[in-house]
Coordinates of C-alpha atoms in Angstrom, one line a residue:
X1 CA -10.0 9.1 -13.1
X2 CA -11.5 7.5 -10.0
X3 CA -11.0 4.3 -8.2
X4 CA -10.9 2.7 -5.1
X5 CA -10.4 -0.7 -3.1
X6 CA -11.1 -2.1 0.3
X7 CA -8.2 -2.7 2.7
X8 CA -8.5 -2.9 7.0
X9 CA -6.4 -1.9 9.8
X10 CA -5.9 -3.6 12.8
X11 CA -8.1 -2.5 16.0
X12 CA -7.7 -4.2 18.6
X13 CA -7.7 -8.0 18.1
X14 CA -10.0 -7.1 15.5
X15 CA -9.7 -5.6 12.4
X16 CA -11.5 -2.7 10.7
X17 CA -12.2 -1.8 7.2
X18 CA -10.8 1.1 5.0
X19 CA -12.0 2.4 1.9
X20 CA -9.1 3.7 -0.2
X21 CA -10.5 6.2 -3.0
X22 CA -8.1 6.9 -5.4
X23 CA -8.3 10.1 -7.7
X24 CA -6.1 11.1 -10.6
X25 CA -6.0 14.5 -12.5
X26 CA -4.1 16.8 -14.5
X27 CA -2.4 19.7 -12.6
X28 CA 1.2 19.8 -10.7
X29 CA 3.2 16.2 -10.0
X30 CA 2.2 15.3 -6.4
X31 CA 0.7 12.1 -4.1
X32 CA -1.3 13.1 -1.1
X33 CA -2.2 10.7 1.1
X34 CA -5.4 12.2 3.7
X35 CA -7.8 10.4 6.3
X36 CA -5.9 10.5 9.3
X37 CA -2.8 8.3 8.3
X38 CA 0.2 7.3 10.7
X39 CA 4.1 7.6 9.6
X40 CA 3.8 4.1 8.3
X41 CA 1.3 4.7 5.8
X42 CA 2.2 8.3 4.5
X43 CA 5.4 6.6 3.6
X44 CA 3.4 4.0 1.7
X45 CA 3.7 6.6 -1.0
X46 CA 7.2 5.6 -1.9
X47 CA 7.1 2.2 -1.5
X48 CA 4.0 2.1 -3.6
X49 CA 5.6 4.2 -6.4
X50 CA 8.5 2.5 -6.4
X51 CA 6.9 -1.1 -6.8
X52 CA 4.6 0.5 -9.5
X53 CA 7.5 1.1 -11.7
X54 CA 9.5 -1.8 -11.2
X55 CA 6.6 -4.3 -12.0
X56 CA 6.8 -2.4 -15.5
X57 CA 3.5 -0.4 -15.3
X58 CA 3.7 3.4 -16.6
X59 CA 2.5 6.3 -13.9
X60 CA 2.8 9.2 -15.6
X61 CA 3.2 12.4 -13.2
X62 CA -0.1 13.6 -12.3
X63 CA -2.1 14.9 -9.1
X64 CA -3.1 12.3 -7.0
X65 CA -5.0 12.0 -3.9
X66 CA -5.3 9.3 -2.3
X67 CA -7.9 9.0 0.5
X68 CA -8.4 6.6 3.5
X69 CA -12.0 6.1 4.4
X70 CA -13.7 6.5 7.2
X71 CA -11.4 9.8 7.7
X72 CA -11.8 9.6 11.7
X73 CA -10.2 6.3 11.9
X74 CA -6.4 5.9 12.9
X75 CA -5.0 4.2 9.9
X76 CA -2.0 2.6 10.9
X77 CA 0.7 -0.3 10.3
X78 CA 1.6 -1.6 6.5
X79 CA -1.3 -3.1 6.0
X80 CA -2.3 -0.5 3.0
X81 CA 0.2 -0.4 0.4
X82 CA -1.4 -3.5 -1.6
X83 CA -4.8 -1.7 -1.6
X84 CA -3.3 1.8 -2.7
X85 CA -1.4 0.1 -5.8
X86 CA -4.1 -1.5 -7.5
X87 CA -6.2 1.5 -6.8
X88 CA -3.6 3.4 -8.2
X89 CA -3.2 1.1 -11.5
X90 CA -6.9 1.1 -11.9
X91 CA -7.2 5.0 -11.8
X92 CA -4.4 5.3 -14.4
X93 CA -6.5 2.7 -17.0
X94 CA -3.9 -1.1 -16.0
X95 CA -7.1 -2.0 -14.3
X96 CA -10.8 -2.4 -14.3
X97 CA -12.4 -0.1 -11.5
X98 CA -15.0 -3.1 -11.6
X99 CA -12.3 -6.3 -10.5
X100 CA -11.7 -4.4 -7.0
X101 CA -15.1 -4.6 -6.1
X102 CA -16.0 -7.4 -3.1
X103 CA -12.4 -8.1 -2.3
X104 CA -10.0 -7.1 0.3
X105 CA -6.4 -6.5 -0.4
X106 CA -3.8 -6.2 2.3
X107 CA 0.1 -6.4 2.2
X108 CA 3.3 -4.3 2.7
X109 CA 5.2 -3.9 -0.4
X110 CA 9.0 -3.9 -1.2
X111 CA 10.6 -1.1 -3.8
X112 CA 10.8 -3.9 -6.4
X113 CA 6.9 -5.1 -6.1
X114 CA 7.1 -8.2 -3.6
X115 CA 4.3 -8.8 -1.0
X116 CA 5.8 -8.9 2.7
X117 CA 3.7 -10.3 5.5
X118 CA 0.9 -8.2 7.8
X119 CA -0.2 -8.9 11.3
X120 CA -3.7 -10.0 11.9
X121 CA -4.5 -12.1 8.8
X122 CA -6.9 -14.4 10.8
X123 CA -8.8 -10.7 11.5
X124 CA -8.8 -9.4 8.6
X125 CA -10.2 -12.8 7.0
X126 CA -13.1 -12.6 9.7
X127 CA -13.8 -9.2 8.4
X128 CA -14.0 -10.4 4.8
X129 CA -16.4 -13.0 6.1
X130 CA -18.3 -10.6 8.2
X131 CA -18.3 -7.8 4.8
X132 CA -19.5 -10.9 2.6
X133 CA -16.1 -10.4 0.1
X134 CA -16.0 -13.0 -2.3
X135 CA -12.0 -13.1 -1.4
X136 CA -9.5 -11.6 0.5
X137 CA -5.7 -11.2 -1.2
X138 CA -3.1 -11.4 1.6
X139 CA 0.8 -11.7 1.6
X140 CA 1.7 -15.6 1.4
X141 CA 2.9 -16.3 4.8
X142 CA -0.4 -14.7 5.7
X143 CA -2.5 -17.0 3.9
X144 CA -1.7 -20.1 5.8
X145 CA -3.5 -18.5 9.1
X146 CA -6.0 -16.4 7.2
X147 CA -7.5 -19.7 5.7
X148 CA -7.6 -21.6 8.5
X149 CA -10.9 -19.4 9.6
X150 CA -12.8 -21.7 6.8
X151 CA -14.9 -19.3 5.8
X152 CA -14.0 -16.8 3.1
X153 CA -11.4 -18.0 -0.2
X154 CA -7.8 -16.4 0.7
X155 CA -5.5 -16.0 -2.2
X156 CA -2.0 -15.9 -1.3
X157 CA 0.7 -13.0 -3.2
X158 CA 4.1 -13.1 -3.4
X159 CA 4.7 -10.0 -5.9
X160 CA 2.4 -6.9 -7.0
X161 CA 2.4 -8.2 -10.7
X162 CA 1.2 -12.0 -9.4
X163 CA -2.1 -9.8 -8.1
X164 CA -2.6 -7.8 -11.0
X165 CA -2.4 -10.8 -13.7
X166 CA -5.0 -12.5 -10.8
X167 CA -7.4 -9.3 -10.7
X168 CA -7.0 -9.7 -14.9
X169 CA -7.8 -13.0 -14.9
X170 CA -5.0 -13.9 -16.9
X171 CA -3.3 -15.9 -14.2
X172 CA -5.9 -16.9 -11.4
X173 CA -4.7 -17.9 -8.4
X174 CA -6.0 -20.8 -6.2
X175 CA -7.4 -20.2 -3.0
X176 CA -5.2 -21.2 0.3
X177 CA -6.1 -24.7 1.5
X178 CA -7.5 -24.3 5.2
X179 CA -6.0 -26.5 8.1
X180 CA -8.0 -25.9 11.1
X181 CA -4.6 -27.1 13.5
X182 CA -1.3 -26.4 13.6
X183 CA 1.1 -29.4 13.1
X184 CA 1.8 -31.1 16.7
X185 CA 5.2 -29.4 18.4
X186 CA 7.9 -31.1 17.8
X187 CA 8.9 -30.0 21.5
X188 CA 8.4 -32.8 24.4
X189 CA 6.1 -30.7 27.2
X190 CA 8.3 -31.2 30.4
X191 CA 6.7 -34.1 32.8
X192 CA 5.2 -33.6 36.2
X193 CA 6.9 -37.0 37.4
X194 CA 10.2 -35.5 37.1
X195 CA 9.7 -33.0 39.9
X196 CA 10.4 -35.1 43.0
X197 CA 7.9 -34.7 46.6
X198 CA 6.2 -31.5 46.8
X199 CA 3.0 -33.9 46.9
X200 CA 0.5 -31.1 48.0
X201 CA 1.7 -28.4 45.4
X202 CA 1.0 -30.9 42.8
X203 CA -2.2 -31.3 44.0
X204 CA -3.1 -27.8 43.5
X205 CA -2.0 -27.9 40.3
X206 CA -4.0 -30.6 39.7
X207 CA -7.4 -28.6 41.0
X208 CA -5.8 -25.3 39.2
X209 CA -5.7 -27.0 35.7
X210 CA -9.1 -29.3 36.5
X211 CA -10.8 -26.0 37.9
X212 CA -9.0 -22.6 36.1
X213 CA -8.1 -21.6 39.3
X214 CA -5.5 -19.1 40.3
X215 CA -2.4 -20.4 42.7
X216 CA 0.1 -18.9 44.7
X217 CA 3.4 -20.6 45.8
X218 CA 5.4 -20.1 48.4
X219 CA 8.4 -21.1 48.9
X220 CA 12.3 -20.7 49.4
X221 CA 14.5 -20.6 46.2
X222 CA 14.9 -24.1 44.4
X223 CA 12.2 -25.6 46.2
X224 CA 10.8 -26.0 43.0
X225 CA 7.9 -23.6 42.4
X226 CA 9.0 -22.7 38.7
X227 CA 9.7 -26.3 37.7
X228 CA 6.0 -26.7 38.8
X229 CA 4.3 -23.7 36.7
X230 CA 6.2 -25.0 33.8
X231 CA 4.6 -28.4 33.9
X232 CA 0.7 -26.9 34.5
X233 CA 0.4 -26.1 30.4
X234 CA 0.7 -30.0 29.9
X235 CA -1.9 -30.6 32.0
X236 CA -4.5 -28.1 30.4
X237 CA -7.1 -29.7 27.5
X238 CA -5.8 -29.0 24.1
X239 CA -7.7 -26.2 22.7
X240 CA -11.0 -26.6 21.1
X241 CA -11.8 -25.1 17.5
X242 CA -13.3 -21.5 19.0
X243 CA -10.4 -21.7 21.8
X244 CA -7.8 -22.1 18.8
X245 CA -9.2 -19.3 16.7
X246 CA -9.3 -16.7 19.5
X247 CA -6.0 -17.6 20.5
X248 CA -4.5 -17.8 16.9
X249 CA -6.3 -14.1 16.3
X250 CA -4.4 -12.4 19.5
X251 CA -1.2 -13.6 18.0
X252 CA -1.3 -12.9 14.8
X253 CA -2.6 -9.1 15.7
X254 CA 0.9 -9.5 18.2
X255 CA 2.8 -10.2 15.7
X256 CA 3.9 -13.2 17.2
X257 CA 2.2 -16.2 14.9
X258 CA 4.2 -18.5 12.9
X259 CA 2.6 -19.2 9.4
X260 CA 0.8 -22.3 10.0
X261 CA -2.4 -22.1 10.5
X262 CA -4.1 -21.7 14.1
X263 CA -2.6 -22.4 17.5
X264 CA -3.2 -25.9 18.7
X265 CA -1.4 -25.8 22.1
X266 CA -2.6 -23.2 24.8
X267 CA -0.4 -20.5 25.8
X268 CA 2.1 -19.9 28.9
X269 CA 3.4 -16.4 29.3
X270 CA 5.9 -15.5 31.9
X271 CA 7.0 -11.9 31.6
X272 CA 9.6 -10.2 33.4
X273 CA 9.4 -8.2 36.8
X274 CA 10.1 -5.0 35.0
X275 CA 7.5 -4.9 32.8
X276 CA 5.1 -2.3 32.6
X277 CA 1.4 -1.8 33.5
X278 CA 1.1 -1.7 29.7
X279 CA 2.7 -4.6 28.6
X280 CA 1.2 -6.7 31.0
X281 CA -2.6 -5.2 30.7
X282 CA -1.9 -3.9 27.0
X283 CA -2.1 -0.4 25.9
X284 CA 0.0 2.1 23.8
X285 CA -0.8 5.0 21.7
X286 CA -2.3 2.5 19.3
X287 CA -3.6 -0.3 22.0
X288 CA -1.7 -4.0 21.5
X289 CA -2.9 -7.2 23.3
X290 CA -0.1 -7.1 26.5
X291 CA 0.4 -10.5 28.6
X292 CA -2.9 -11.6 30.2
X293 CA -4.3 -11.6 26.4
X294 CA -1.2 -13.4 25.2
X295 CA -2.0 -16.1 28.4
X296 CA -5.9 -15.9 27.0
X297 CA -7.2 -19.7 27.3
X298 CA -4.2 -20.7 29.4
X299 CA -1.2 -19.8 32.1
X300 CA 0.3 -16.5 32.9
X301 CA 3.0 -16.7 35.3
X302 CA 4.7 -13.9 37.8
X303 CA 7.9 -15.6 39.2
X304 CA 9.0 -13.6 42.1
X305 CA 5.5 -11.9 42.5
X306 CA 6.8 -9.3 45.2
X307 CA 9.3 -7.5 42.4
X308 CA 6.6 -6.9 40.0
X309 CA 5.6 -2.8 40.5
X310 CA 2.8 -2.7 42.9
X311 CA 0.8 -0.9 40.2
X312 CA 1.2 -3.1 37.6
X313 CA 0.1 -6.3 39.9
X314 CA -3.0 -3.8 40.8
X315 CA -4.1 -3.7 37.4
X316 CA -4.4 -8.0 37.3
X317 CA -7.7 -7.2 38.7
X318 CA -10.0 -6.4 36.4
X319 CA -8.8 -9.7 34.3
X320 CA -8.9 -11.6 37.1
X321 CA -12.1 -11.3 38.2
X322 CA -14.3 -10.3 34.5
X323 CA -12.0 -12.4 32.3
X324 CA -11.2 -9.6 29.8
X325 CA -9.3 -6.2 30.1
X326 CA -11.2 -2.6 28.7
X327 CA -8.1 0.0 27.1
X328 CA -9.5 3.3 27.0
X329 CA -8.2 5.8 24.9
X330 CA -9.3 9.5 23.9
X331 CA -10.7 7.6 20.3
X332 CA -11.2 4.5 21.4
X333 CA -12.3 1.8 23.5
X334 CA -10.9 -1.4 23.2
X335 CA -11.7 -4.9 24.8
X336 CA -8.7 -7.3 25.1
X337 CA -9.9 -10.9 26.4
X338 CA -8.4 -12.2 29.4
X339 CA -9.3 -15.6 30.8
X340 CA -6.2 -17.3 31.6
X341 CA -5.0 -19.5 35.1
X342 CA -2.7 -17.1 37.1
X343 CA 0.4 -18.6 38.5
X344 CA 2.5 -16.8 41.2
X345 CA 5.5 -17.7 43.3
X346 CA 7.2 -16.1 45.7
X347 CA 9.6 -16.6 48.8
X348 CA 8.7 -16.1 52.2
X349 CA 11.3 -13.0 53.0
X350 CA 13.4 -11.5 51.1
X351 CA 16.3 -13.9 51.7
X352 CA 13.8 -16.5 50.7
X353 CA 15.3 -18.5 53.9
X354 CA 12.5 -17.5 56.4
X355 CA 11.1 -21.4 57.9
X356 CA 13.9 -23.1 55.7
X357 CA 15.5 -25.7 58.3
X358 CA 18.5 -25.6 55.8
X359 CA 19.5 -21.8 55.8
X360 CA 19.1 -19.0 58.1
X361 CA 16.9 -16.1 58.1
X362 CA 18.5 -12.8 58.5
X363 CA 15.5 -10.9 57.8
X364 CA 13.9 -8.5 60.4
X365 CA 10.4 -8.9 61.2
X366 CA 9.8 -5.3 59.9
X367 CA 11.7 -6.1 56.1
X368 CA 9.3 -9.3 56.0
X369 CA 6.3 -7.3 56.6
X370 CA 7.5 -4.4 54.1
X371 CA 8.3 -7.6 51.2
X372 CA 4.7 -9.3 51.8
X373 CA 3.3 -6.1 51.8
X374 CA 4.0 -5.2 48.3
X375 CA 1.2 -7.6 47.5
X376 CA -2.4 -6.4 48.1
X377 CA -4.9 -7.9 49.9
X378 CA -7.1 -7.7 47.1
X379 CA -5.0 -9.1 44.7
X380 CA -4.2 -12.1 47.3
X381 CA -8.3 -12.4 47.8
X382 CA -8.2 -13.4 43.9
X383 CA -6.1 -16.2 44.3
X384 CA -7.8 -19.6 44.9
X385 CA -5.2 -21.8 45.9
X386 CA -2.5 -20.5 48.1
X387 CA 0.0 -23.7 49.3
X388 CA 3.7 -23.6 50.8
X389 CA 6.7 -25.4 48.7
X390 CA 9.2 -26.4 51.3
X391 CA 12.5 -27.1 50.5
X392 CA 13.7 -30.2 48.6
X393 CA 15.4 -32.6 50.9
X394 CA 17.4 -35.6 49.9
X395 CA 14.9 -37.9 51.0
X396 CA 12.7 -36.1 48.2
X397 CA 15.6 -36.7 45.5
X398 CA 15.9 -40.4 46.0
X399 CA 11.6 -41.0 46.0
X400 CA 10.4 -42.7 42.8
X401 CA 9.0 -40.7 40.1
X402 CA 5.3 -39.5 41.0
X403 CA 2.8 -39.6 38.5
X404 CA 3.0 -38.6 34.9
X405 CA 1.9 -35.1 33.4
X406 CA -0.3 -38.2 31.2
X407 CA -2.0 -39.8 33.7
X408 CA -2.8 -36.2 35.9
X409 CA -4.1 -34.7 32.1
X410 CA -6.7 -37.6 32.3
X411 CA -8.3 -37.1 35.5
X412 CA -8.4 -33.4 34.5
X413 CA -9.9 -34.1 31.0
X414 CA -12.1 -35.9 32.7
X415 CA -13.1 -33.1 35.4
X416 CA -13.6 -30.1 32.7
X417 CA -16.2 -33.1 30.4
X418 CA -18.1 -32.9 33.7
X419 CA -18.1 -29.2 33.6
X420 CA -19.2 -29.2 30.0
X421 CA -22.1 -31.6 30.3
X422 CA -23.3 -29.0 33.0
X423 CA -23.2 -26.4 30.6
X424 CA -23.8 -28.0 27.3
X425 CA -25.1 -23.9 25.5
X426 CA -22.3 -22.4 26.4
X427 CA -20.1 -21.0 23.7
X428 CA -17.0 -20.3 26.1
X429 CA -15.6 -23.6 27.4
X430 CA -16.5 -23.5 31.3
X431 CA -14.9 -23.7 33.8
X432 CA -15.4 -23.7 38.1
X433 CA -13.4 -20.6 38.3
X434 CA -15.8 -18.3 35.9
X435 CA -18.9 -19.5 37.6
X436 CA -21.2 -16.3 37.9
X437 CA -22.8 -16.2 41.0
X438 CA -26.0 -17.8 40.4
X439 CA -24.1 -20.6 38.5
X440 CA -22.6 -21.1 42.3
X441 CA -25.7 -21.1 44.1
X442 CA -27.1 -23.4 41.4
X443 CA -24.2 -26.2 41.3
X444 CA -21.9 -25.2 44.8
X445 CA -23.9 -25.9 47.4
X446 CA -22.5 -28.4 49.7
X447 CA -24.4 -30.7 51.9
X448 CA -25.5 -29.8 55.4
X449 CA -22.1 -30.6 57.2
X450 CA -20.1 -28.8 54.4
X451 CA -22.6 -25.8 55.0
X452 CA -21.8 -25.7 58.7
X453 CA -18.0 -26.1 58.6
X454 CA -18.2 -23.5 55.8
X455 CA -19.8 -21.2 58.0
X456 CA -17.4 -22.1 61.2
X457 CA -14.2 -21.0 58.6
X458 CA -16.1 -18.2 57.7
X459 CA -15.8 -16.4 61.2
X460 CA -12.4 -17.8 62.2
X461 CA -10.3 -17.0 59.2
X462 CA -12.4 -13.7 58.6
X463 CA -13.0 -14.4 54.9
X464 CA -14.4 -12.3 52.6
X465 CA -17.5 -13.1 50.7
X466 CA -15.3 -13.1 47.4
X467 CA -13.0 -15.5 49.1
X468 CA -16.4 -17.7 50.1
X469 CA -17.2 -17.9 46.5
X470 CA -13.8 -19.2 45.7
X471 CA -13.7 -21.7 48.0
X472 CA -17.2 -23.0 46.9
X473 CA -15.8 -23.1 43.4
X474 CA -13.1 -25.0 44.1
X475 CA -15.0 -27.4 46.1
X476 CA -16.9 -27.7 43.1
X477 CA -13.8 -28.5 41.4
X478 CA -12.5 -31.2 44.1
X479 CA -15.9 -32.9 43.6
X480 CA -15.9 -32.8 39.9
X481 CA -12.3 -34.8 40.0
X482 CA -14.1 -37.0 42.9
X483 CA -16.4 -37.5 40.6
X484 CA -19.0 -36.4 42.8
X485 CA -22.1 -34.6 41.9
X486 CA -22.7 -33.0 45.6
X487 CA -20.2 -30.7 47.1
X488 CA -19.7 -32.4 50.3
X489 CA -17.9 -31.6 53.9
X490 CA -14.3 -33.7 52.6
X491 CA -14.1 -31.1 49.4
X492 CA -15.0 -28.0 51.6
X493 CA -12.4 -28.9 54.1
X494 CA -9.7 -29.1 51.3
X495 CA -11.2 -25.8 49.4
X496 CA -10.1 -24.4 52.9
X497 CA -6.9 -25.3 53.2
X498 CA -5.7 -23.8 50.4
X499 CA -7.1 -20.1 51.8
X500 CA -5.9 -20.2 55.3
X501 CA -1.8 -19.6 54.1
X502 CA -3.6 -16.1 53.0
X503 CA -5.3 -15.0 55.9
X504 CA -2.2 -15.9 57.7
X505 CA 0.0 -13.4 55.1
X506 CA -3.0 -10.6 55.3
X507 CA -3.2 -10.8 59.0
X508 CA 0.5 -10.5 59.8
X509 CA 0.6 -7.3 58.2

């Protein structure tokens, strides 16, 4: 007898769907399992067998062949098993051939019939949506996430038999209730006001988080720059509905998603210097989301940029300036997105000591020049806002708190409104630093006394036209906190501040 089922497998951030065909005849005792499966899912065999039996449902031996349509797609992960069994039971008469039909069923099974948890539950309920499925079965812990899309019923499983009395209609389940939000974290987000001077770094963070721009410290060690990237998610927007759901859908295809529902807070990612180009890009025989996805909608940040590999800091460009990341494999081509604020830090010479009035430098000119030079000029070009950290003195330690992450959050809230009224179609929330540019022709312009001093940097600091665009963006950004509608000369003059610590780094070398 014939039957089959719809299941999916995770591609990408997305998710695509398999038809598993299920056909049983007389002949020699075997299960074959064809249409290009990985290790995990030929071993679904077992596992599927094994639940089969212990839910109390008779397989006698028979000839089976199981296959996994379309037969050019990679079929990997656990997601199959769920699928396969009730195929199975319907080919061997437990179940009607006609109960399978507009559903998808996905979930790993255990040897004694329980449903364990997938990745990628939000993407595989988009799929149902996008398929029309009247539901989509998935593991319990799934569920929670899965429903929070809104648009497709999800039923959560706990066991084999739970899905079978559902697909009987004996014992129907109700559908997941969707949350669109996470609970709040219980977590207090550390406050800016506890980090004492460092008056023009918080600034920049300030126009990073208003603007989405990318900023480089520098510093010597505990000077503070970490304490200060730590404190920039606080002042980012919460994340809106479409925000949430692309967020929540690159974690839960990471496996890293905690069963409730979709992200509410954005992300900060701070990886290690010995990661890889593809952990930090993504990659791997079967392509994962790798750190700039993971930081999609909000901070990724390389402590100690100059110990990173010099071709994995390369690769940051294509992310940096197109906001998403292309993996390109011999069957497949994959697009990861990638708009997230870059944070680096890093100290001025290897001792970290170099302009510190508190230690000494022991560092030859030539090891200062090899340390900086690990960092491209390309890659610096990308980088918006690049301000010094001094060293903390005790003066700094005994000032009055500063201003709270609350009241710098405001004015930034504030800022990005202004940016959405000026682009009230667009689907993405904008910000300065995506501005295409026509958008910075349209809105950057300064007035005439910003236009000449722009033009007077231009020559002196030898800036690139990429590094011209970036200062007009962030001028945009200085005048949307101003609440200004015209870039003028006092935002330009800022904008250039923060670029001239970069032509001094790129001109040394």
């Amino acid at each position: 007898m014939l039957a089959n089922s719809i299941s999916a497998t995770p591609w990408g951030i997305d998710a695509r769907a398999v038809e598993v065909e299920v056909d049983v005849q007389g002949g020699l005792p075997q299960v074959q399992i064809v249409g290009l499966p990985d290790t995990a899912v030929r071993e679904s065999r077992e596992r599927v067998r094994a639940a089969i039996k212990n839910c109390g449902f008779e397989m006698p031996a028979r000839s089976v062949t199981i296959n996994l349509a379309p037969a050019d797609l990679r079929k990997q992960g656990n997601h199959l098993d769920l699928a396969i069994a009730v195929a199975l039971l319907a080919a061997y008469g437990h179940l009607s051939p006609e109960t399978l039909q507009g559903r998808i069923l996905c979930g790993e099974l255990g040897l004694d019939g329980t449903i364990r948890s997938v990745r990628g539950g939000l993407a595989i309920a988009d799929l149902g949506h996008r398929m029309g499925c009247r539901e989509v079965l998935l593991p319990s812990p799934n569920a929670a996430e899965a429903a929070a899309l809104g648009s497709v019923p999800v039923v959560p499983l706990d066991s084999l038999a739970q899905a079978v009395e559902h697909l009987l209609g004996n014992q129907p389940l109700e559908p997941t209730i969707h949350r669109h939000l996470a609970p709040e974290n219980p977590e207090v987000a550390p406050d800016l006001a506890e980090v004492r001077g460092q008056d023009t770094a918080k600034r920049a963070l300030e126009i990073a988080a208003a603007g989405g721009h990318n900023l480089l410290m520098v510093g010597p060690p505990g000077s503070g720059k970490t304490m200060l990237a730590r404190r920039l998610p606080g002042l980012l927007p919460e994340l809106t509905l479409a925000e949430s759901i692309a967020v929540t859908k690159v974690y839960s295809i990471a496996d890293h998603q905690p069963p409730s529902g979709l992200l509410r807070h954005r992300p900060f990612r701070s990886p290690h210097t010995g990661i890889s180009t593809a952990g930090l890009i993504g990659g791997g025989s079967h392509p994962r989301p790798g750190e700039v996805t993971l930081a999609h909608t909000g901070v990724l940040f390389l402590d100690e940029l100059p110990e990173f590999r010099r071709d994995t800091l390369e690769s940051l460009r294509q992310p940096l300036e197109e906001g998403h990341v292309t993996v390109v494999r011999a069957q497949a081509r994959l697009t990861f997105p990638a708009r997230f604020a870059l944070v680096a830090s890093l100290n001025p010479c290897p001792c970290g000591h170099l302009g510190d009035p508190r230690g000494q430098c022991r560092c030859s000119p030539l090891a200062v020049e090899r340390y900086r030079s690990r960092i491209s000029g390309p890659l610096l070009d990308r980088i918006d806002l690049h301000v010094e950290v001094p060293a903390i003195t005790l003066d700094d330690l005994k000032k009055r708190p500063t201003e709270s992450t609350a009241e710098v959050a405001q004015r930034v809230a504030e800022a990005r409104e202004r940016q959405a009224r000026r682009f009230p179609t667009t689907a993405a929330t904008p910000v300065n630093a995506a501005l295409s540019p026509d958008q910075v022709r349209e809105h950057c312009t300064p007035d005439a006394s910003g236009q000449q001093l722009l033009e007077r940097a231009f020559d002196a600091l030898g800036l690139s036209a990429r590094a011209h665009q970036r200062i007009l963006k962030v001028a945009r950004t200085l005048a949307d906190l101003a609440g200004r509608e015209q870039v003028q000369s006092a935002q330009i003059a800022e904008a250039i501040q923060y670029r001239e610590m970069d032509t001094r780094m790129v001109g040394n070398r």
